[in-house]
Short mmCIF file of N, CA and C in Angstrom, two decimals:
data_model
loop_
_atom_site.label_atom_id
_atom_site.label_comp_id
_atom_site.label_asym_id
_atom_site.label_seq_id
_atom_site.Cartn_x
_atom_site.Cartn_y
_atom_site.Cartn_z
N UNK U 1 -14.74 -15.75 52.70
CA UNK U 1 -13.66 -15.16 53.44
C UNK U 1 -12.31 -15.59 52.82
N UNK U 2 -11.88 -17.24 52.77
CA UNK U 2 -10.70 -17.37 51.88
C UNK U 2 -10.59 -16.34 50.70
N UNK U 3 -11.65 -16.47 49.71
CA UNK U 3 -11.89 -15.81 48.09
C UNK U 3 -11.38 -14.25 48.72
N UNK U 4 -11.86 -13.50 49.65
CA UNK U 4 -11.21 -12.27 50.06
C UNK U 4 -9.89 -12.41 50.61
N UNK U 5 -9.32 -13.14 51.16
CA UNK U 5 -7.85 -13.35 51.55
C UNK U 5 -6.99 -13.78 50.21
N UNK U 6 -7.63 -14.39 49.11
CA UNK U 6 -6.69 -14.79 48.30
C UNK U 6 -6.43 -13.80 47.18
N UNK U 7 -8.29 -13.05 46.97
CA UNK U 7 -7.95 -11.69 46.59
C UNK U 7 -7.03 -10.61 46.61
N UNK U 8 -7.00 -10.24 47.90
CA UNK U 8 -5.91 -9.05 48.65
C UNK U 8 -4.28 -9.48 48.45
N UNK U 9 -3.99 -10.83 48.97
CA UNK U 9 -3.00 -11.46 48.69
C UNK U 9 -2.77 -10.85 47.35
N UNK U 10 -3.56 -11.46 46.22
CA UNK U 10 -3.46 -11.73 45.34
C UNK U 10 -2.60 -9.85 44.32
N UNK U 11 -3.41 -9.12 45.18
CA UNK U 11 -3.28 -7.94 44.81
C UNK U 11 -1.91 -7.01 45.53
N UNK U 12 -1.63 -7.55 46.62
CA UNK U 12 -0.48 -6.93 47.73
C UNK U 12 1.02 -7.95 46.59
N UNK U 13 0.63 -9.18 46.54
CA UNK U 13 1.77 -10.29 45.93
C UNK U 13 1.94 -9.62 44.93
N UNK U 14 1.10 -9.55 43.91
CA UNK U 14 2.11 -8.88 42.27
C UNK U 14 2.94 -7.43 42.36
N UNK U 15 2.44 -6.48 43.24
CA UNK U 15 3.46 -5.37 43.43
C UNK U 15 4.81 -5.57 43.84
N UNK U 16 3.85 -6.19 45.40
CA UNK U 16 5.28 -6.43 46.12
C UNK U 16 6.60 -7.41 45.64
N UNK U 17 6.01 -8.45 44.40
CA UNK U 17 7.08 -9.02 43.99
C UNK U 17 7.62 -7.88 42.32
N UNK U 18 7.28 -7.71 41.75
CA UNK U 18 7.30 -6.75 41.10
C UNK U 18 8.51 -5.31 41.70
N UNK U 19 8.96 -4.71 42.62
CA UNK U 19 8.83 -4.36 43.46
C UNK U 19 10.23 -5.08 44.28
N UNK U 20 9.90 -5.73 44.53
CA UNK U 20 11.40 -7.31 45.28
C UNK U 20 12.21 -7.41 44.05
N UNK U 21 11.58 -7.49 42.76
CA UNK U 21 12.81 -7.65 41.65
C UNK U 21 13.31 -7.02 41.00
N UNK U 22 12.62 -5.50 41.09
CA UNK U 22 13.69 -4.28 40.64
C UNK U 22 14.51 -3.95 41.92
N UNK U 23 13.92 -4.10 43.34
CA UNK U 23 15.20 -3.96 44.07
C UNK U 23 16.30 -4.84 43.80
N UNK U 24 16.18 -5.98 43.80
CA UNK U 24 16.95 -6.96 43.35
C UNK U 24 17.85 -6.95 42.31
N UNK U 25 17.66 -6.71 41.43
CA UNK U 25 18.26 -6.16 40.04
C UNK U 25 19.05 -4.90 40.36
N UNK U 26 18.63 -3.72 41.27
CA UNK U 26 19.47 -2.81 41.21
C UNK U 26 20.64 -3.00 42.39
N UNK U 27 20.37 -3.54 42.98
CA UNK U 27 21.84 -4.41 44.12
C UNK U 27 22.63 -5.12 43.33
N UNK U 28 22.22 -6.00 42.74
CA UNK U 28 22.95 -7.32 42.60
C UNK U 28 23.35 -6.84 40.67
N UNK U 29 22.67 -5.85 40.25
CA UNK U 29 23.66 -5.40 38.89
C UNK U 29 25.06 -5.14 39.30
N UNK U 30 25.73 -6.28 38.44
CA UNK U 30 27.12 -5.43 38.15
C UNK U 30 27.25 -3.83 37.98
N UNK U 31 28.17 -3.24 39.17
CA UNK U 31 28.13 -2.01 38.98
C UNK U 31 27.39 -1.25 39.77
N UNK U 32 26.20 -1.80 39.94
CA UNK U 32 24.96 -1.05 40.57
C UNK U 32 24.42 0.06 39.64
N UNK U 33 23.09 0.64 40.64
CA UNK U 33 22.20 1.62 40.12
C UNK U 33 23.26 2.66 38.84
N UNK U 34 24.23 3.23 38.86
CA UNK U 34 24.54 3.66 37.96
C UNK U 34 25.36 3.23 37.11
N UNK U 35 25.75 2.18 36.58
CA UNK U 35 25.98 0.85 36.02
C UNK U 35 24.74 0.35 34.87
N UNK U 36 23.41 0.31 35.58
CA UNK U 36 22.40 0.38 34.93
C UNK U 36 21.98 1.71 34.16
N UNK U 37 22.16 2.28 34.49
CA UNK U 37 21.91 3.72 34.18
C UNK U 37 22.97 3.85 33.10
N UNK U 38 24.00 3.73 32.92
CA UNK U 38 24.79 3.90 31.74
C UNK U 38 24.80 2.85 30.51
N UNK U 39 24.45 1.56 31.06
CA UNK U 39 23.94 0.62 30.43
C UNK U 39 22.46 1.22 29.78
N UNK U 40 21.67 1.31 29.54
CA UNK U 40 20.18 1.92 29.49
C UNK U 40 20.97 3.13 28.33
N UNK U 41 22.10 4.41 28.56
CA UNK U 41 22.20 5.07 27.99
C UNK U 41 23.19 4.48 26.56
N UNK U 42 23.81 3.78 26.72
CA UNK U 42 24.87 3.00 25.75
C UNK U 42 23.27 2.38 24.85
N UNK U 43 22.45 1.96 25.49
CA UNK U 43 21.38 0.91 24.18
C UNK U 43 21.36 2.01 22.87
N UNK U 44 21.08 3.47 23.17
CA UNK U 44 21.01 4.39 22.17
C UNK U 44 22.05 4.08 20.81
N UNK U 45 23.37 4.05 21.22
CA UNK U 45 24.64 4.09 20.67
C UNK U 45 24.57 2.75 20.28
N UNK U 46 24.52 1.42 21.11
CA UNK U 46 24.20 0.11 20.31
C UNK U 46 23.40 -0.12 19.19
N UNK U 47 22.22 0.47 19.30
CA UNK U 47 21.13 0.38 18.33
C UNK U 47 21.45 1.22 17.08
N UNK U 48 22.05 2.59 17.21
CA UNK U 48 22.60 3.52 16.04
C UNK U 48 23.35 2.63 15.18
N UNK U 49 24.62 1.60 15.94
CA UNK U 49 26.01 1.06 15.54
C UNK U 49 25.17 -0.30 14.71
N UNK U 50 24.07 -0.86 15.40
CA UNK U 50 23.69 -1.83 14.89
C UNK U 50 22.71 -1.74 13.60
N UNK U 51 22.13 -0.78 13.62
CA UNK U 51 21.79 0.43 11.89
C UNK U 51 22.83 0.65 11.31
N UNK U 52 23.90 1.11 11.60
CA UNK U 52 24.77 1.29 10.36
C UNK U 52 25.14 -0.56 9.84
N UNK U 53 25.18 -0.68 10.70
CA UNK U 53 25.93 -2.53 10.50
C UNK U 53 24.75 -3.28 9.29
N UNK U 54 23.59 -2.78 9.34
CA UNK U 54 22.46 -3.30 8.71
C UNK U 54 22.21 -2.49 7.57
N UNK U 55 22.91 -1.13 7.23
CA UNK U 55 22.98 -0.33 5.99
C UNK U 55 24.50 -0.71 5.40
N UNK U 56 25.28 -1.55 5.74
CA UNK U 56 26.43 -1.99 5.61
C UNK U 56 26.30 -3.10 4.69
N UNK U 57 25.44 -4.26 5.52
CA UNK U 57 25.54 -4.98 4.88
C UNK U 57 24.48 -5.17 3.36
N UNK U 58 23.63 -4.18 3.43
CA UNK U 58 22.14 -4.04 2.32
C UNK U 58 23.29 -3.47 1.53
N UNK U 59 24.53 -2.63 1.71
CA UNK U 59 25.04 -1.67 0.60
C UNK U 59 26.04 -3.40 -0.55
N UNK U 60 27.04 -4.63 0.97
CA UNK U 60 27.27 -5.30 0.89
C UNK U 60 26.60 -6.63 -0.05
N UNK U 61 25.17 -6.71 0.08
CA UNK U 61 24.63 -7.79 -0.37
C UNK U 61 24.14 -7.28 -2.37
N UNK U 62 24.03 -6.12 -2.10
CA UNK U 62 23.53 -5.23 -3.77
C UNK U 62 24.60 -5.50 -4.50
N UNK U 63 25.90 -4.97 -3.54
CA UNK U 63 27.39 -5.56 -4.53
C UNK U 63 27.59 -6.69 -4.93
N UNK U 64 27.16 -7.41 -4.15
CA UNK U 64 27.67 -9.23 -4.70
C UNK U 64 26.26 -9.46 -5.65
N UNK U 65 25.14 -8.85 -5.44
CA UNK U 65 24.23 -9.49 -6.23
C UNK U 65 24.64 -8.54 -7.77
N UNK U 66 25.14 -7.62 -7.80
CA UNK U 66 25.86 -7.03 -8.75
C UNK U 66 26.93 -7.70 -9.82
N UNK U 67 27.68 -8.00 -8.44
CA UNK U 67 29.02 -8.91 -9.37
C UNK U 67 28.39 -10.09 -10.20
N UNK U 68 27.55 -10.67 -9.34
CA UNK U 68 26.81 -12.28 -9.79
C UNK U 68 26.26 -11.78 -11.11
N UNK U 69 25.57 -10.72 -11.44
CA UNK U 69 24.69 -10.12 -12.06
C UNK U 69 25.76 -10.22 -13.70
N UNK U 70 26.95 -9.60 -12.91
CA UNK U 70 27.95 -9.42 -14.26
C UNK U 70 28.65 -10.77 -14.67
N UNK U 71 29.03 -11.16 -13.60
CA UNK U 71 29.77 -12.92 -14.02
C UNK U 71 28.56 -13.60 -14.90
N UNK U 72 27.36 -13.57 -14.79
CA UNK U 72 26.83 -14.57 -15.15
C UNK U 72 26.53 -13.57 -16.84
N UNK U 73 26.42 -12.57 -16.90
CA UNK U 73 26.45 -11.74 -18.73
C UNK U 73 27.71 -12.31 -19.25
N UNK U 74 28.69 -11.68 -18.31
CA UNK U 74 30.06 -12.14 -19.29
C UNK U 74 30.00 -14.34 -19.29
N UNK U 75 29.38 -14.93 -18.61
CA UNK U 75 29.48 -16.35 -18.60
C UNK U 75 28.92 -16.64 -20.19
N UNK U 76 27.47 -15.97 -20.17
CA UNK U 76 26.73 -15.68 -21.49
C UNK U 76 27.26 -15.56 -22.64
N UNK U 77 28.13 -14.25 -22.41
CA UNK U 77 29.00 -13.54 -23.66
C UNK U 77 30.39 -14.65 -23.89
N UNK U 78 30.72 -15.53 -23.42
CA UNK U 78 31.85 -16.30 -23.45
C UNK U 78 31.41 -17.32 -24.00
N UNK U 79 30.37 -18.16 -23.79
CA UNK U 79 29.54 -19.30 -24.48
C UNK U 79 29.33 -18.84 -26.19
N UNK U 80 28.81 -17.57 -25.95
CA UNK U 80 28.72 -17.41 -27.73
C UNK U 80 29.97 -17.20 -28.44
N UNK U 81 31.31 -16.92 -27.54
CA UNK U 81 32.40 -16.15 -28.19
C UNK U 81 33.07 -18.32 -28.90
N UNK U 82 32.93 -18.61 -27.49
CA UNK U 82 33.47 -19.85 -27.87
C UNK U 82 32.54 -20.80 -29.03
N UNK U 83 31.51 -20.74 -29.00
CA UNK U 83 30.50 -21.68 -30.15
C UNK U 83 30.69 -20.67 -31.32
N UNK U 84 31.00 -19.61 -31.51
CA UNK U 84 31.27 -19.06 -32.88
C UNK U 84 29.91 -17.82 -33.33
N UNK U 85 29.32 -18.15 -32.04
CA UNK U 85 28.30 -17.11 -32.33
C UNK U 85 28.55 -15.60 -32.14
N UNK U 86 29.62 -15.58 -31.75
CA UNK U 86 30.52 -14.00 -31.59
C UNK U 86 31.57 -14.14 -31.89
N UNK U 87 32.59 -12.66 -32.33
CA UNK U 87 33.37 -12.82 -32.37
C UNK U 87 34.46 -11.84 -31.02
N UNK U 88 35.71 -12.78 -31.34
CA UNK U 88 36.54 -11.78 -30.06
C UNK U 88 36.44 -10.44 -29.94
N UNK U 89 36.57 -9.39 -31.13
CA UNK U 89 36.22 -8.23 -31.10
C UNK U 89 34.73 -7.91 -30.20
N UNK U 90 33.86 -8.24 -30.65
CA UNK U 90 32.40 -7.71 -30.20
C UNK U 90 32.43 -8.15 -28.83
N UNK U 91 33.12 -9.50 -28.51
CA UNK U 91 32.72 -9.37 -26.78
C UNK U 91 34.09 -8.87 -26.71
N UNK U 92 34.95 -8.51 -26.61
CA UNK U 92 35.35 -7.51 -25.96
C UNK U 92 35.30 -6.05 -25.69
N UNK U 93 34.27 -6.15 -26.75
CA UNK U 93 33.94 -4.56 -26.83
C UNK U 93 32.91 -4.68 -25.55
N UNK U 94 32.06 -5.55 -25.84
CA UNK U 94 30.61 -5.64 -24.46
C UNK U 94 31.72 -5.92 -23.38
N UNK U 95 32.35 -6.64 -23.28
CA UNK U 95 33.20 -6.62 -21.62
C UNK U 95 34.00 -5.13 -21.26
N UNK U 96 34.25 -4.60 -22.19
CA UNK U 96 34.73 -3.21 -22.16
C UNK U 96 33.63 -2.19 -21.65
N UNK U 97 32.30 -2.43 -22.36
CA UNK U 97 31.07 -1.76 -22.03
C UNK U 97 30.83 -2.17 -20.74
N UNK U 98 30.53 -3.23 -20.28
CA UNK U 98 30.15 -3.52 -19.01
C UNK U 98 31.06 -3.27 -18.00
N UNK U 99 32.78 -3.50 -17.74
CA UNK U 99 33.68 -2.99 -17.21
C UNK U 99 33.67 -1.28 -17.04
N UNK U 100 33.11 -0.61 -17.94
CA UNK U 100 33.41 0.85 -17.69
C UNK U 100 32.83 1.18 -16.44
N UNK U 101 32.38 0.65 -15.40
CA UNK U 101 31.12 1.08 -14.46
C UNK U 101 31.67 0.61 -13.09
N UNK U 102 32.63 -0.14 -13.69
CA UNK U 102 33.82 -0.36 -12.49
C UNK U 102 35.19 -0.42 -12.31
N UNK U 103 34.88 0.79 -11.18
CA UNK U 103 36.99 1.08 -11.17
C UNK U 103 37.80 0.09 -11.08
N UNK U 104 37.47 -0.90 -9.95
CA UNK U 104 38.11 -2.14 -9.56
C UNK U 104 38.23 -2.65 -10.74
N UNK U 105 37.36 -3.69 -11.56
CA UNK U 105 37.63 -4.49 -12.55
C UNK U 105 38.60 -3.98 -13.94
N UNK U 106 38.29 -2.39 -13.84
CA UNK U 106 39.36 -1.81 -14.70
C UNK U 106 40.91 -1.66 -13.90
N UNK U 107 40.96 -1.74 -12.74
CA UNK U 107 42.74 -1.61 -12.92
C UNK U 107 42.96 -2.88 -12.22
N UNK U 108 41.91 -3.79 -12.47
CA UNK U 108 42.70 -5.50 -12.13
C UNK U 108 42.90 -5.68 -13.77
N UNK U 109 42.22 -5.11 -14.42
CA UNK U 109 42.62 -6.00 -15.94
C UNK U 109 43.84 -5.22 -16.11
N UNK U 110 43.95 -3.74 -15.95
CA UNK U 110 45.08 -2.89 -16.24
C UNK U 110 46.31 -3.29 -15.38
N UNK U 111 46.20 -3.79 -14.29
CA UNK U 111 47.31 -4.36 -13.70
C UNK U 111 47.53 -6.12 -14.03
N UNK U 112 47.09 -6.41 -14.30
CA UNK U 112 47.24 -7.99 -14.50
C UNK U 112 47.40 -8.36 -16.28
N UNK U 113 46.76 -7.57 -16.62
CA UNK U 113 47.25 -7.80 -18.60
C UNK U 113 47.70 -6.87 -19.58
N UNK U 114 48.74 -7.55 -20.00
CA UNK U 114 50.08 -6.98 -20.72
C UNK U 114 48.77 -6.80 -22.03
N UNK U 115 49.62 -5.50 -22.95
CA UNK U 115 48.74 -4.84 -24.12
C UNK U 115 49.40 -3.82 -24.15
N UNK U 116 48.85 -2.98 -25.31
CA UNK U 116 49.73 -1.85 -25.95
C UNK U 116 48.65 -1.07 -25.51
N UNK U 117 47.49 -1.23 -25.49
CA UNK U 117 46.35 -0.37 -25.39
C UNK U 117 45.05 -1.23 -24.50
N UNK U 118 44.08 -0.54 -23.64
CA UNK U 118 43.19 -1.16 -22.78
C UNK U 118 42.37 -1.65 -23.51
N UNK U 119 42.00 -2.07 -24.96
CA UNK U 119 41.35 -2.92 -25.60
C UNK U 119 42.11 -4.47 -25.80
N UNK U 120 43.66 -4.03 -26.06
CA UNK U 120 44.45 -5.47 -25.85
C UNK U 120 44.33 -6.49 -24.94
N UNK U 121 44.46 -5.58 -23.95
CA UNK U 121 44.07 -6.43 -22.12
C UNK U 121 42.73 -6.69 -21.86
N UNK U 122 41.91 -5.89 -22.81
CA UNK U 122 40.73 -6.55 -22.16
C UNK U 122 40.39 -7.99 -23.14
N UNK U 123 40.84 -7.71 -24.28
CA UNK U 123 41.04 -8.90 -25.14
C UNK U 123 41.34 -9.96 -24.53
N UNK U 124 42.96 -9.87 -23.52
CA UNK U 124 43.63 -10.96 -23.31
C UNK U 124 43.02 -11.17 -21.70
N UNK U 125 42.15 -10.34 -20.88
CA UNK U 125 41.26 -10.87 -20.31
C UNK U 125 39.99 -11.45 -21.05
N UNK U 126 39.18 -11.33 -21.85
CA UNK U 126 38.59 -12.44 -22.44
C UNK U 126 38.60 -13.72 -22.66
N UNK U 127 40.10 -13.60 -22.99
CA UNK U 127 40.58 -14.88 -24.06
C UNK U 127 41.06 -15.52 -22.52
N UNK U 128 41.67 -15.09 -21.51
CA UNK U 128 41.78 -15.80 -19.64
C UNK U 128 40.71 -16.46 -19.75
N UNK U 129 39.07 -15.38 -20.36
CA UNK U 129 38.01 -16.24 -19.32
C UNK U 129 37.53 -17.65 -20.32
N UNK U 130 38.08 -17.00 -21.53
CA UNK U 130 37.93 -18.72 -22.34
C UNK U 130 38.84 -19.56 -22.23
N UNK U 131 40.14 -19.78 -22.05
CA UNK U 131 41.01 -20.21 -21.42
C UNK U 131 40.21 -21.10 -19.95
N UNK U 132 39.99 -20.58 -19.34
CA UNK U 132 39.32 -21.42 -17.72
C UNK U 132 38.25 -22.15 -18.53
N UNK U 133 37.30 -21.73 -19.34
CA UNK U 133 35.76 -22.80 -19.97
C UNK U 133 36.74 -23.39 -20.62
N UNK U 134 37.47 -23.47 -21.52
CA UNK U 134 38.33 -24.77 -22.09
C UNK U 134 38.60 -25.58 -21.54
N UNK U 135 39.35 -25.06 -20.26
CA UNK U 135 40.02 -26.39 -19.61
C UNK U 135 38.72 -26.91 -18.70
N UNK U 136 37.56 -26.44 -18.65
CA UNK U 136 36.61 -27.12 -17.87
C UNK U 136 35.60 -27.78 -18.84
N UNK U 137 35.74 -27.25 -19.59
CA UNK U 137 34.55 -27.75 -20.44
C UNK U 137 34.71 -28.00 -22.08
N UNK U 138 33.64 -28.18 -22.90
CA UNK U 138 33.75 -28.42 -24.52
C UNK U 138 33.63 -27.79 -25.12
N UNK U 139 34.54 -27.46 -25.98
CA UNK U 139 34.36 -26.61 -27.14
C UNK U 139 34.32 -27.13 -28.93
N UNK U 140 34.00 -26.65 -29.85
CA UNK U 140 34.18 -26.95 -31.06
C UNK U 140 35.87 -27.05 -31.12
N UNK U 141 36.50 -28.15 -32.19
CA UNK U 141 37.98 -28.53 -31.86
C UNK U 141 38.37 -27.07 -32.85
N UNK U 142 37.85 -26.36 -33.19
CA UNK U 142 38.63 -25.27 -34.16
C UNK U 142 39.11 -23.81 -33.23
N UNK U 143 38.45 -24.12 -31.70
CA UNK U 143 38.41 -22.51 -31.00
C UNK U 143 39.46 -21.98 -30.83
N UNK U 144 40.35 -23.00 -30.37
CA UNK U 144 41.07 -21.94 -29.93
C UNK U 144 42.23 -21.55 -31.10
N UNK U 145 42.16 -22.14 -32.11
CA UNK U 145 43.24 -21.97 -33.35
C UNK U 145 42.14 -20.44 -33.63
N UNK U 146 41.16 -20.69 -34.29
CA UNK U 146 39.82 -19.41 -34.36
C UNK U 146 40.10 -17.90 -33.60
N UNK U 147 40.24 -18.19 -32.09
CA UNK U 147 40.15 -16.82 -31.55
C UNK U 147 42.21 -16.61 -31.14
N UNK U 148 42.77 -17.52 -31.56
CA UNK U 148 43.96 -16.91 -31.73
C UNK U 148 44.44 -16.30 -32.97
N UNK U 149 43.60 -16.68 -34.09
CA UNK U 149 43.79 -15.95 -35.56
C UNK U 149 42.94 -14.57 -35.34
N UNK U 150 41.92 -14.63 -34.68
CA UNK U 150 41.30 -13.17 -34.34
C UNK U 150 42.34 -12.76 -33.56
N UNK U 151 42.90 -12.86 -32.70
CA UNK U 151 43.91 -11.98 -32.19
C UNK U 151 44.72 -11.30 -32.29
N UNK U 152 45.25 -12.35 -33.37
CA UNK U 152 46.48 -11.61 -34.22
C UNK U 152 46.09 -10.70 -35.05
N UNK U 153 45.25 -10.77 -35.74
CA UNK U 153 44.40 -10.25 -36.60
C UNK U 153 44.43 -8.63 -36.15
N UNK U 154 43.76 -8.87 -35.34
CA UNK U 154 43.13 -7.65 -33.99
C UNK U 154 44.74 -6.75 -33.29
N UNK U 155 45.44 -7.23 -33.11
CA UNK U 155 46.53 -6.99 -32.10
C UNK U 155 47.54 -6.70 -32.79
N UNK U 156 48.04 -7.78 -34.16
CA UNK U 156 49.90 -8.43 -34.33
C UNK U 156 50.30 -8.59 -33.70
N UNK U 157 49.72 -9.72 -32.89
CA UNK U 157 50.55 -10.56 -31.63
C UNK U 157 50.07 -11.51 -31.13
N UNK U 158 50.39 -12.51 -31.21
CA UNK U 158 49.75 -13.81 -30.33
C UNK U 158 49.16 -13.19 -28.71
N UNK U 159 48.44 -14.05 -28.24
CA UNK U 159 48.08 -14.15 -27.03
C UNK U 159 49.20 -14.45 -26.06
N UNK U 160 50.02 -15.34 -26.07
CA UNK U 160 51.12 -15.51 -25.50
C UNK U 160 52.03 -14.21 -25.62
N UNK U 161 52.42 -13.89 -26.66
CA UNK U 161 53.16 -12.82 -27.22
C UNK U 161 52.93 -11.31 -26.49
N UNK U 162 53.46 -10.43 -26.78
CA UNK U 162 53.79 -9.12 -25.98
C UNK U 162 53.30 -8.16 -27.16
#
């Protein structure tokens, strides 16, 4: 007889509380029943906004693994320019090659370095990014006398010079 009372209980209790807490919820929501109801219709529009936010940042994370992609070629191409295994001409020609593919990096060099022509500036952006490994790091004592005689060479004009 208990086992049948705790049964029935058992079966009347999960509705009826079930039941007690959606009434509950629809009183005591901020707003009430249609409050919820517009809430419920906004999840659509949250979830859309929160897809673009997640095609945002996949478009976001390709770019930087992009840039990394290029800093670390041109890091490459600067190590050989400075040990003598290249010369200024040829990596600037490859930084020229690799720059063509981006607008940005072409009118930061075009706005930031003086030249007669966009091979000059990209030159005298080169010779910037050996400039920063000098002052951080070692080079053979002949470099920078070396890629300032290529310059002139290349240009008729010092690096400093106009």
């Amino acid at each position: 007889m208990i086992r049948t009372l705790l049964r029935r209980a058992g079966t009347v209790t999960i509705p009826a509380t079930v039941v007690a807490t959606l009434v509950l919820a629809t009183f005591t929501y901020p707003g009430g029943v249609s409050a919820a109801y517009s809430d419920l219709q906004d999840h659509k529009t949250l979830r859309q906004s929160m897809e673009s936010a997640r095609t945002d940042s996949t478009q976001l994370d390709t770019s930087l693994l992009n840039m990394s992609d290029r800093i670390a070629v041109k890091e490459q191409w600067i190590e050989e320019l400075i040990s003598g295994r290249a010369t200024l001409k040829s990596t600037t020609r490859r930084f020229m090659e690799l720059n063509r593919n981006s607008d940005v990096t072409l009118k930061t060099i075009e706005a930031h370095f003086r030249g007669r022509t966009s091979e000059e500036k990209a030159a005298r952006n080169v010779m910037a990014h050996v400039q920063v490994r000098l002052k951080f790091g070692s080079a053979p004592s002949n470099t920078p006398q070396r890629l300032q005689s290529e310059f002139q060479e290349q240009f008729g004009t010092t690096v400093a010079g106009n």
